[in-house]
Amino acid sequence: MSSWLDEIKWSADGLVPAIAQDASSGKVLTLAWMNREALRLTLQTKQAHYWSRSRGALWKKGEQSGHVQRVREIRLDCDGDAILVVVEQEGGIACHTGRESCFFRRLGEGSWEAVDPVRKSPEAIYGPR
Amino acid sequence: MSSWLDEIKWSADGLVPAIAQDASSGKVLTLAWMNREALRLTLQTKQAHYWSRSRGALWKKGEQSGHVQRVREIRLDCDGDAILVVVEQEGGIACHTGRESCFFRRLGEGSWEAVDPVRKSPEAIYGPR
């Protein structure tokens, strides 16, 4: 019944890297991790769920920020060890820094430079901390 | 001098996941892994190099197929544990199956379905095996 889950080559700790890509801008938004439950929930709810390795917990993208990712497509790569999720990004912001994409730093002359604009301040997203 | 390399959160085995995205089509092509040497070579040569976890060896993308990836940009995500490489994909083929992208399987009704065309047969790319 869930043999499609068995076709995935889960890592030793039961995870697979999942890339989220914006369906309209084409931007690569995030790289996060999924376990079976996260992927199952992602399919079921059509909203991206991940496994937080730092918190050791399942996590619905946008649960705090409201910046949920509505899933259009779920794809698997040729060797079955990476997932691509094509999403509609609520608010046009995927990053906790308030930017569209988490990949906002570009390698310049020997350093990483933040090159993409902040669309909304973290304070405005999450409230004062 | 290479402090930009130290800003990356390398995994316990010295790797970081690297997404390759096509600069013109915007397609996500591959997810592979880099160690320090692979990333250094990628920057130096402007051609994508990866670390093959299965072969335990450094690997220049396209060394056999000719389908090299010319690097336009190297990006790092907000928490420093994933790389995005924006590339010009030689031949328009990144996958060893002869497809543009390795993410050619889409989750349909309970199964993964190959939905993208083969642009060139593996035999034509690699020769008979």
PDB file of C-alpha atoms in Angstrom:
ATOM      1  CA  MET A   1       0.000   0.000   0.000  1.00  0.00           C
ATOM      2  CA  SER A   2       2.802   2.392   0.841  1.00  0.00           C
ATOM      3  CA  SER A   3       5.374   0.681  -1.351  1.00  0.00           C
ATOM      4  CA  TRP A   4       6.122   4.085  -2.893  1.00  0.00           C
ATOM      5  CA  LEU A   5       7.619   4.942   0.502  1.00  0.00           C
ATOM      6  CA  ASP A   6       9.780   1.837   0.345  1.00  0.00           C
ATOM      7  CA  GLU A   7      11.255   2.900  -2.977  1.00  0.00           C
ATOM      8  CA  ILE A   8      12.970   5.752  -1.197  1.00  0.00           C
ATOM      9  CA  LYS A   9      16.495   5.096   0.052  1.00  0.00           C
ATOM     10  CA  TRP A  10      16.143   6.406   3.576  1.00  0.00           C
ATOM     11  CA  SER A  11      19.374   7.218   5.382  1.00  0.00           C
ATOM     12  CA  ALA A  12      20.509   5.176   8.368  1.00  0.00           C
ATOM     13  CA  ASP A  13      18.557   7.549  10.602  1.00  0.00           C
ATOM     14  CA  GLY A  14      15.432   7.269   8.454  1.00  0.00           C
ATOM     15  CA  LEU A  15      15.660  10.580   6.642  1.00  0.00           C
ATOM     16  CA  VAL A  16      15.807  11.852   3.084  1.00  0.00           C
ATOM     17  CA  PRO A  17      16.799  15.369   1.957  1.00  0.00           C
ATOM     18  CA  ALA A  18      13.887  17.318   0.482  1.00  0.00           C
ATOM     19  CA  ILE A  19      14.317  20.344  -1.763  1.00  0.00           C
ATOM     20  CA  ALA A  20      11.427  22.806  -1.927  1.00  0.00           C
ATOM     21  CA  GLN A  21      11.103  24.782  -5.153  1.00  0.00           C
ATOM     22  CA  ASP A  22       8.657  27.615  -5.777  1.00  0.00           C
ATOM     23  CA  ALA A  23       6.197  26.668  -8.503  1.00  0.00           C
ATOM     24  CA  SER A  24       5.888  30.177  -9.899  1.00  0.00           C
ATOM     25  CA  SER A  25       9.292  31.836  -9.425  1.00  0.00           C
ATOM     26  CA  GLY A  26      11.235  28.599  -9.904  1.00  0.00           C
ATOM     27  CA  LYS A  27      13.455  29.609  -6.987  1.00  0.00           C
ATOM     28  CA  VAL A  28      14.987  26.912  -4.847  1.00  0.00           C
ATOM     29  CA  LEU A  29      13.562  27.829  -1.440  1.00  0.00           C
ATOM     30  CA  THR A  30      14.860  25.381   1.137  1.00  0.00           C
ATOM     31  CA  LEU A  31      16.632  22.132   1.746  1.00  0.00           C
ATOM     32  CA  ALA A  32      15.135  20.287   4.676  1.00  0.00           C
ATOM     33  CA  TRP A  33      14.741  16.685   5.776  1.00  0.00           C
ATOM     34  CA  MET A  34      11.793  14.325   5.810  1.00  0.00           C
ATOM     35  CA  ASN A  35      11.144  11.054   7.555  1.00  0.00           C
ATOM     36  CA  ARG A  36       8.364   8.689   6.488  1.00  0.00           C
ATOM     37  CA  GLU A  37       5.793  10.411   8.653  1.00  0.00           C
ATOM     38  CA  ALA A  38       6.697  13.860   7.310  1.00  0.00           C
ATOM     39  CA  LEU A  39       6.397  12.680   3.730  1.00  0.00           C
ATOM     40  CA  ARG A  40       3.141  10.871   4.427  1.00  0.00           C
ATOM     41  CA  LEU A  41       1.694  14.014   6.032  1.00  0.00           C
ATOM     42  CA  THR A  42       2.969  16.128   3.154  1.00  0.00           C
ATOM     43  CA  LEU A  43       1.078  13.951   0.697  1.00  0.00           C
ATOM     44  CA  GLN A  44      -2.019  13.711   2.851  1.00  0.00           C
ATOM     45  CA  THR A  45      -2.400  17.393   3.735  1.00  0.00           C
ATOM     46  CA  LYS A  46      -0.783  18.817   0.587  1.00  0.00           C
ATOM     47  CA  GLN A  47       1.275  21.020   2.880  1.00  0.00           C
ATOM     48  CA  ALA A  48       4.991  20.458   3.358  1.00  0.00           C
ATOM     49  CA  HIS A  49       6.052  18.736   6.580  1.00  0.00           C
ATOM     50  CA  TYR A  50       9.642  18.113   7.565  1.00  0.00           C
ATOM     51  CA  TRP A  51      11.722  16.505  10.276  1.00  0.00           C
ATOM     52  CA  SER A  52      13.777  18.952  12.282  1.00  0.00           C
ATOM     53  CA  ARG A  53      17.120  17.322  12.981  1.00  0.00           C
ATOM     54  CA  SER A  54      18.053  19.992  15.535  1.00  0.00           C
ATOM     55  CA  ARG A  55      14.802  19.755  17.473  1.00  0.00           C
ATOM     56  CA  GLY A  56      14.260  16.072  16.826  1.00  0.00           C
ATOM     57  CA  ALA A  57      10.642  16.735  15.966  1.00  0.00           C
ATOM     58  CA  LEU A  58       8.148  16.679  13.143  1.00  0.00           C
ATOM     59  CA  TRP A  59       7.452  20.131  11.853  1.00  0.00           C
ATOM     60  CA  LYS A  60       4.863  21.647   9.568  1.00  0.00           C
ATOM     61  CA  LYS A  61       6.462  24.362   7.477  1.00  0.00           C
ATOM     62  CA  GLY A  62       4.822  27.659   8.399  1.00  0.00           C
ATOM     63  CA  GLU A  63       3.281  26.462  11.645  1.00  0.00           C
ATOM     64  CA  GLN A  64       4.643  29.562  13.411  1.00  0.00           C
ATOM     65  CA  SER A  65       5.139  32.013  10.557  1.00  0.00           C
ATOM     66  CA  GLY A  66       2.056  31.163   8.567  1.00  0.00           C
ATOM     67  CA  HIS A  67       4.358  30.699   5.572  1.00  0.00           C
ATOM     68  CA  VAL A  68       3.045  27.290   4.659  1.00  0.00           C
ATOM     69  CA  GLN A  69       4.059  25.498   1.476  1.00  0.00           C
ATOM     70  CA  ARG A  70       1.175  24.155  -0.587  1.00  0.00           C
ATOM     71  CA  VAL A  71       2.353  21.131  -2.487  1.00  0.00           C
ATOM     72  CA  ARG A  72       1.850  20.889  -6.230  1.00  0.00           C
ATOM     73  CA  GLU A  73       4.185  17.988  -6.990  1.00  0.00           C
ATOM     74  CA  ILE A  74       6.379  15.514  -5.167  1.00  0.00           C
ATOM     75  CA  ARG A  75       9.301  14.126  -7.133  1.00  0.00           C
ATOM     76  CA  LEU A  76      11.975  11.514  -6.509  1.00  0.00           C
ATOM     77  CA  ASP A  77      15.416  11.429  -8.073  1.00  0.00           C
ATOM     78  CA  CYS A  78      16.926   8.637 -10.155  1.00  0.00           C
ATOM     79  CA  ASP A  79      18.677   6.888  -7.307  1.00  0.00           C
ATOM     80  CA  GLY A  80      15.807   7.369  -4.896  1.00  0.00           C
ATOM     81  CA  ASP A  81      17.666   9.261  -2.214  1.00  0.00           C
ATOM     82  CA  ALA A  82      16.403  12.829  -2.664  1.00  0.00           C
ATOM     83  CA  ILE A  83      12.956  14.418  -2.864  1.00  0.00           C
ATOM     84  CA  LEU A  84      11.875  17.535  -4.753  1.00  0.00           C
ATOM     85  CA  VAL A  85       8.698  19.253  -3.602  1.00  0.00           C
ATOM     86  CA  VAL A  86       7.248  21.874  -5.930  1.00  0.00           C
ATOM     87  CA  VAL A  87       5.226  24.296  -3.837  1.00  0.00           C
ATOM     88  CA  GLU A  88       3.213  27.465  -3.714  1.00  0.00           C
ATOM     89  CA  GLN A  89       4.976  29.437  -1.012  1.00  0.00           C
ATOM     90  CA  GLU A  90       2.532  31.368   1.169  1.00  0.00           C
ATOM     91  CA  GLY A  91       3.684  34.979   1.589  1.00  0.00           C
ATOM     92  CA  GLY A  92       6.509  34.454  -0.904  1.00  0.00           C
ATOM     93  CA  ILE A  93       8.789  33.908   2.087  1.00  0.00           C
ATOM     94  CA  ALA A  94      10.376  30.565   2.908  1.00  0.00           C
ATOM     95  CA  CYS A  95      13.291  31.700   5.082  1.00  0.00           C
ATOM     96  CA  HIS A  96      13.121  32.560   8.796  1.00  0.00           C
ATOM     97  CA  THR A  97      15.172  35.666   7.954  1.00  0.00           C
ATOM     98  CA  GLY A  98      12.192  36.975   5.980  1.00  0.00           C
ATOM     99  CA  ARG A  99      13.672  36.299   2.573  1.00  0.00           C
ATOM    100  CA  GLU A 100      12.077  34.401  -0.284  1.00  0.00           C
ATOM    101  CA  SER A 101      14.724  31.677  -0.251  1.00  0.00           C
ATOM    102  CA  CYS A 102      17.093  30.319   2.354  1.00  0.00           C
ATOM    103  CA  PHE A 103      19.835  30.395  -0.297  1.00  0.00           C
ATOM    104  CA  PHE A 104      20.324  34.154  -0.115  1.00  0.00           C
ATOM    105  CA  ARG A 105      24.105  34.110   0.335  1.00  0.00           C
ATOM    106  CA  ARG A 106      26.281  34.048  -2.757  1.00  0.00           C
ATOM    107  CA  LEU A 107      29.961  33.259  -2.834  1.00  0.00           C
ATOM    108  CA  GLY A 108      31.833  36.404  -3.835  1.00  0.00           C
ATOM    109  CA  GLU A 109      35.523  37.135  -3.522  1.00  0.00           C
ATOM    110  CA  GLY A 110      36.304  34.710  -0.758  1.00  0.00           C
ATOM    111  CA  SER A 111      33.202  35.373   1.304  1.00  0.00           C
ATOM    112  CA  TRP A 112      29.477  34.697   1.424  1.00  0.00           C
ATOM    113  CA  GLU A 113      27.463  37.798   0.633  1.00  0.00           C
ATOM    114  CA  ALA A 114      23.759  38.239   1.391  1.00  0.00           C
ATOM    115  CA  VAL A 115      22.400  39.311  -1.990  1.00  0.00           C
ATOM    116  CA  ASP A 116      18.629  38.870  -1.708  1.00  0.00           C
ATOM    117  CA  PRO A 117      16.294  41.336  -0.011  1.00  0.00           C
ATOM    118  CA  VAL A 118      14.437  40.785   3.248  1.00  0.00           C
ATOM    119  CA  ARG A 119      10.754  40.895   2.325  1.00  0.00           C
ATOM    120  CA  LYS A 120       9.459  41.117   5.884  1.00  0.00           C
ATOM    121  CA  SER A 121      11.399  41.460   9.119  1.00  0.00           C
ATOM    122  CA  PRO A 122      11.578  38.419  11.412  1.00  0.00           C
ATOM    123  CA  GLU A 123       9.993  40.578  14.135  1.00  0.00           C
ATOM    124  CA  ALA A 124       7.024  41.270  11.878  1.00  0.00           C
ATOM    125  CA  ILE A 125       6.748  37.567  11.089  1.00  0.00           C
ATOM    126  CA  TYR A 126       7.288  36.012  14.500  1.00  0.00           C
ATOM    127  CA  GLY A 127       6.661  38.948  16.837  1.00  0.00           C
ATOM    128  CA  PRO A 128       9.260  40.380  19.238  1.00  0.00           C
ATOM    129  CA  ARG A 129      11.412  37.761  20.959  1.00  0.00           C
TER     130      ARG A 129
ATOM    131  CA  MET B   1      41.970  32.605   3.543  1.00  0.00           C
ATOM    132  CA  SER B   2      39.427  29.821   3.168  1.00  0.00           C
ATOM    133  CA  SER B   3      37.263  30.946   6.061  1.00  0.00           C
ATOM    134  CA  TRP B   4      34.297  30.844   3.684  1.00  0.00           C
ATOM    135  CA  LEU B   5      34.765  27.070   3.754  1.00  0.00           C
ATOM    136  CA  ASP B   6      34.660  27.124   7.551  1.00  0.00           C
ATOM    137  CA  GLU B   7      31.296  28.859   7.533  1.00  0.00           C
ATOM    138  CA  ILE B   8      29.773  25.707   6.106  1.00  0.00           C
ATOM    139  CA  LYS B   9      28.376  23.231   8.591  1.00  0.00           C
ATOM    140  CA  TRP B  10      29.963  20.071   7.252  1.00  0.00           C
ATOM    141  CA  SER B  11      28.376  16.814   8.345  1.00  0.00           C
ATOM    142  CA  ALA B  12      30.220  14.415  10.647  1.00  0.00           C
ATOM    143  CA  ASP B  13      31.682  12.769   7.551  1.00  0.00           C
ATOM    144  CA  GLY B  14      32.760  16.096   6.069  1.00  0.00           C
ATOM    145  CA  LEU B  15      30.038  16.499   3.472  1.00  0.00           C
ATOM    146  CA  VAL B  16      27.362  18.997   2.546  1.00  0.00           C
ATOM    147  CA  PRO B  17      24.402  18.401   0.206  1.00  0.00           C
ATOM    148  CA  ALA B  18      24.648  20.407  -3.019  1.00  0.00           C
ATOM    149  CA  ILE B  19      21.683  21.145  -5.258  1.00  0.00           C
ATOM    150  CA  ALA B  20      22.405  21.900  -8.912  1.00  0.00           C
ATOM    151  CA  GLN B  21      19.900  24.137 -10.684  1.00  0.00           C
ATOM    152  CA  ASP B  22      19.890  24.951 -14.376  1.00  0.00           C
ATOM    153  CA  ALA B  23      20.507  28.663 -14.933  1.00  0.00           C
ATOM    154  CA  SER B  24      18.286  28.900 -17.992  1.00  0.00           C
ATOM    155  CA  SER B  25      15.441  26.421 -17.470  1.00  0.00           C
ATOM    156  CA  GLY B  26      15.365  26.877 -13.691  1.00  0.00           C
ATOM    157  CA  LYS B  27      14.996  23.104 -13.336  1.00  0.00           C
ATOM    158  CA  VAL B  28      16.428  21.418 -10.280  1.00  0.00           C
ATOM    159  CA  LEU B  29      18.858  18.986 -11.891  1.00  0.00           C
ATOM    160  CA  THR B  30      20.558  16.974  -9.169  1.00  0.00           C
ATOM    161  CA  LEU B  31      21.217  16.611  -5.499  1.00  0.00           C
ATOM    162  CA  ALA B  32      24.748  15.452  -4.842  1.00  0.00           C
ATOM    163  CA  TRP B  33      27.326  15.807  -2.097  1.00  0.00           C
ATOM    164  CA  MET B  34      30.463  17.873  -1.791  1.00  0.00           C
ATOM    165  CA  ASN B  35      33.409  17.711   0.550  1.00  0.00           C
ATOM    166  CA  ARG B  36      35.826  20.621   0.975  1.00  0.00           C
ATOM    167  CA  GLU B  37      37.984  19.520  -1.929  1.00  0.00           C
ATOM    168  CA  ALA B  38      34.993  19.168  -4.263  1.00  0.00           C
ATOM    169  CA  LEU B  39      33.763  22.643  -3.400  1.00  0.00           C
ATOM    170  CA  ARG B  40      37.232  24.135  -3.732  1.00  0.00           C
ATOM    171  CA  LEU B  41      37.643  22.520  -7.153  1.00  0.00           C
ATOM    172  CA  THR B  42      34.165  23.680  -8.166  1.00  0.00           C
ATOM    173  CA  LEU B  43      35.099  27.261  -7.370  1.00  0.00           C
ATOM    174  CA  GLN B  44      38.551  27.004  -8.937  1.00  0.00           C
ATOM    175  CA  THR B  45      37.565  25.344 -12.200  1.00  0.00           C
ATOM    176  CA  LYS B  46      34.029  26.765 -12.447  1.00  0.00           C
ATOM    177  CA  GLN B  47      32.873  23.229 -13.148  1.00  0.00           C
ATOM    178  CA  ALA B  48      30.865  21.259 -10.619  1.00  0.00           C
ATOM    179  CA  HIS B  49      32.751  18.602  -8.662  1.00  0.00           C
ATOM    180  CA  TYR B  50      31.131  16.287  -6.150  1.00  0.00           C
ATOM    181  CA  TRP B  51      31.978  13.549  -3.705  1.00  0.00           C
ATOM    182  CA  SER B  52      30.534  10.179  -4.604  1.00  0.00           C
ATOM    183  CA  ARG B  53      29.418   8.517  -1.392  1.00  0.00           C
ATOM    184  CA  SER B  54      28.938   5.161  -3.131  1.00  0.00           C
ATOM    185  CA  ARG B  55      32.352   5.144  -4.781  1.00  0.00           C
ATOM    186  CA  GLY B  56      34.104   7.051  -2.009  1.00  0.00           C
ATOM    187  CA  ALA B  57      35.776   9.264  -4.576  1.00  0.00           C
ATOM    188  CA  LEU B  58      35.957  12.788  -5.888  1.00  0.00           C
ATOM    189  CA  TRP B  59      34.085  13.149  -9.130  1.00  0.00           C
ATOM    190  CA  LYS B  60      33.870  15.807 -11.782  1.00  0.00           C
ATOM    191  CA  LYS B  61      30.310  15.964 -13.095  1.00  0.00           C
ATOM    192  CA  GLY B  62      30.383  14.997 -16.765  1.00  0.00           C
ATOM    193  CA  GLU B  63      33.830  13.384 -16.697  1.00  0.00           C
ATOM    194  CA  GLN B  64      32.422  10.357 -18.538  1.00  0.00           C
ATOM    195  CA  SER B  65      29.336  11.731 -20.243  1.00  0.00           C
ATOM    196  CA  GLY B  66      30.741  15.105 -21.235  1.00  0.00           C
ATOM    197  CA  HIS B  67      27.714  16.649 -19.527  1.00  0.00           C
ATOM    198  CA  VAL B  68      29.707  19.046 -17.397  1.00  0.00           C
ATOM    199  CA  GLN B  69      28.066  21.737 -15.305  1.00  0.00           C
ATOM    200  CA  ARG B  70      29.532  25.210 -15.769  1.00  0.00           C
ATOM    201  CA  VAL B  71      29.082  27.146 -12.581  1.00  0.00           C
ATOM    202  CA  ARG B  72      27.445  30.554 -12.589  1.00  0.00           C
ATOM    203  CA  GLU B  73      26.799  30.976  -8.871  1.00  0.00           C
ATOM    204  CA  ILE B  74      27.481  29.171  -5.628  1.00  0.00           C
ATOM    205  CA  ARG B  75      25.039  29.839  -2.812  1.00  0.00           C
ATOM    206  CA  LEU B  76      24.786  28.852   0.838  1.00  0.00           C
ATOM    207  CA  ASP B  77      21.595  28.563   2.861  1.00  0.00           C
ATOM    208  CA  CYS B  78      20.722  30.425   6.050  1.00  0.00           C
ATOM    209  CA  ASP B  79      21.939  27.771   8.441  1.00  0.00           C
ATOM    210  CA  GLY B  80      25.018  26.970   6.395  1.00  0.00           C
ATOM    211  CA  ASP B  81      24.348  23.300   5.810  1.00  0.00           C
ATOM    212  CA  ALA B  82      23.281  23.198   2.164  1.00  0.00           C
ATOM    213  CA  ILE B  83      24.775  24.490  -1.080  1.00  0.00           C
ATOM    214  CA  LEU B  84      23.003  25.615  -4.253  1.00  0.00           C
ATOM    215  CA  VAL B  85      25.007  25.646  -7.453  1.00  0.00           C
ATOM    216  CA  VAL B  86      23.471  27.466 -10.401  1.00  0.00           C
ATOM    217  CA  VAL B  87      24.879  25.952 -13.573  1.00  0.00           C
ATOM    218  CA  GLU B  88      24.832  25.851 -17.326  1.00  0.00           C
ATOM    219  CA  GLN B  89      24.216  22.189 -18.034  1.00  0.00           C
ATOM    220  CA  GLU B  90      26.182  20.946 -21.025  1.00  0.00           C
ATOM    221  CA  GLY B  91      23.927  18.971 -23.381  1.00  0.00           C
ATOM    222  CA  GLY B  92      20.864  19.865 -21.332  1.00  0.00           C
ATOM    223  CA  ILE B  93      21.230  16.481 -19.643  1.00  0.00           C
ATOM    224  CA  ALA B  94      22.166  16.052 -15.999  1.00  0.00           C
ATOM    225  CA  CYS B  95      20.865  12.536 -15.351  1.00  0.00           C
ATOM    226  CA  HIS B  96      22.632   9.292 -16.209  1.00  0.00           C
ATOM    227  CA  THR B  97      19.305   8.087 -17.634  1.00  0.00           C
ATOM    228  CA  GLY B  98      19.619  10.720 -20.366  1.00  0.00           C
ATOM    229  CA  ARG B  99      17.040  13.067 -18.921  1.00  0.00           C
ATOM    230  CA  GLU B 100      17.424  16.754 -18.189  1.00  0.00           C
ATOM    231  CA  SER B 101      16.919  16.304 -14.458  1.00  0.00           C
ATOM    232  CA  CYS B 102      17.389  13.439 -12.035  1.00  0.00           C
ATOM    233  CA  PHE B 103      14.005  14.321 -10.524  1.00  0.00           C
ATOM    234  CA  PHE B 104      12.009  12.813 -13.383  1.00  0.00           C
ATOM    235  CA  ARG B 105       9.699  10.659 -11.239  1.00  0.00           C
ATOM    236  CA  ARG B 106       6.509  12.224  -9.924  1.00  0.00           C
ATOM    237  CA  LEU B 107       4.315  10.789  -7.216  1.00  0.00           C
ATOM    238  CA  GLY B 108       1.003   9.808  -8.758  1.00  0.00           C
ATOM    239  CA  GLU B 109      -1.698   7.571  -7.316  1.00  0.00           C
ATOM    240  CA  GLY B 110       0.474   5.650  -4.898  1.00  0.00           C
ATOM    241  CA  SER B 111       3.430   5.197  -7.223  1.00  0.00           C
ATOM    242  CA  TRP B 112       6.345   7.062  -8.745  1.00  0.00           C
ATOM    243  CA  GLU B 113       5.818   7.736 -12.439  1.00  0.00           C
ATOM    244  CA  ALA B 114       8.565   8.716 -14.870  1.00  0.00           C
ATOM    245  CA  VAL B 115       7.114  11.841 -16.474  1.00  0.00           C
ATOM    246  CA  ASP B 116      10.059  13.511 -18.222  1.00  0.00           C
ATOM    247  CA  PRO B 117      11.438  12.453 -21.589  1.00  0.00           C
ATOM    248  CA  VAL B 118      14.784  10.792 -22.229  1.00  0.00           C
ATOM    249  CA  ARG B 119      16.726  13.254 -24.358  1.00  0.00           C
ATOM    250  CA  LYS B 120      19.485  10.842 -25.298  1.00  0.00           C
ATOM    251  CA  SER B 121      19.816   7.153 -24.555  1.00  0.00           C
ATOM    252  CA  PRO B 122      22.403   6.076 -21.981  1.00  0.00           C
ATOM    253  CA  GLU B 123      23.995   3.918 -24.700  1.00  0.00           C
ATOM    254  CA  ALA B 124      24.442   6.977 -26.887  1.00  0.00           C
ATOM    255  CA  ILE B 125      25.935   8.888 -23.965  1.00  0.00           C
ATOM    256  CA  TYR B 126      28.204   6.257 -22.424  1.00  0.00           C
ATOM    257  CA  GLY B 127      28.553   3.719 -25.234  1.00  0.00           C
ATOM    258  CA  PRO B 128      27.444   0.076 -25.030  1.00  0.00           C
ATOM    259  CA  ARG B 129      28.104  -1.586 -21.672  1.00  0.00           C
TER     260      ARG B 129
END
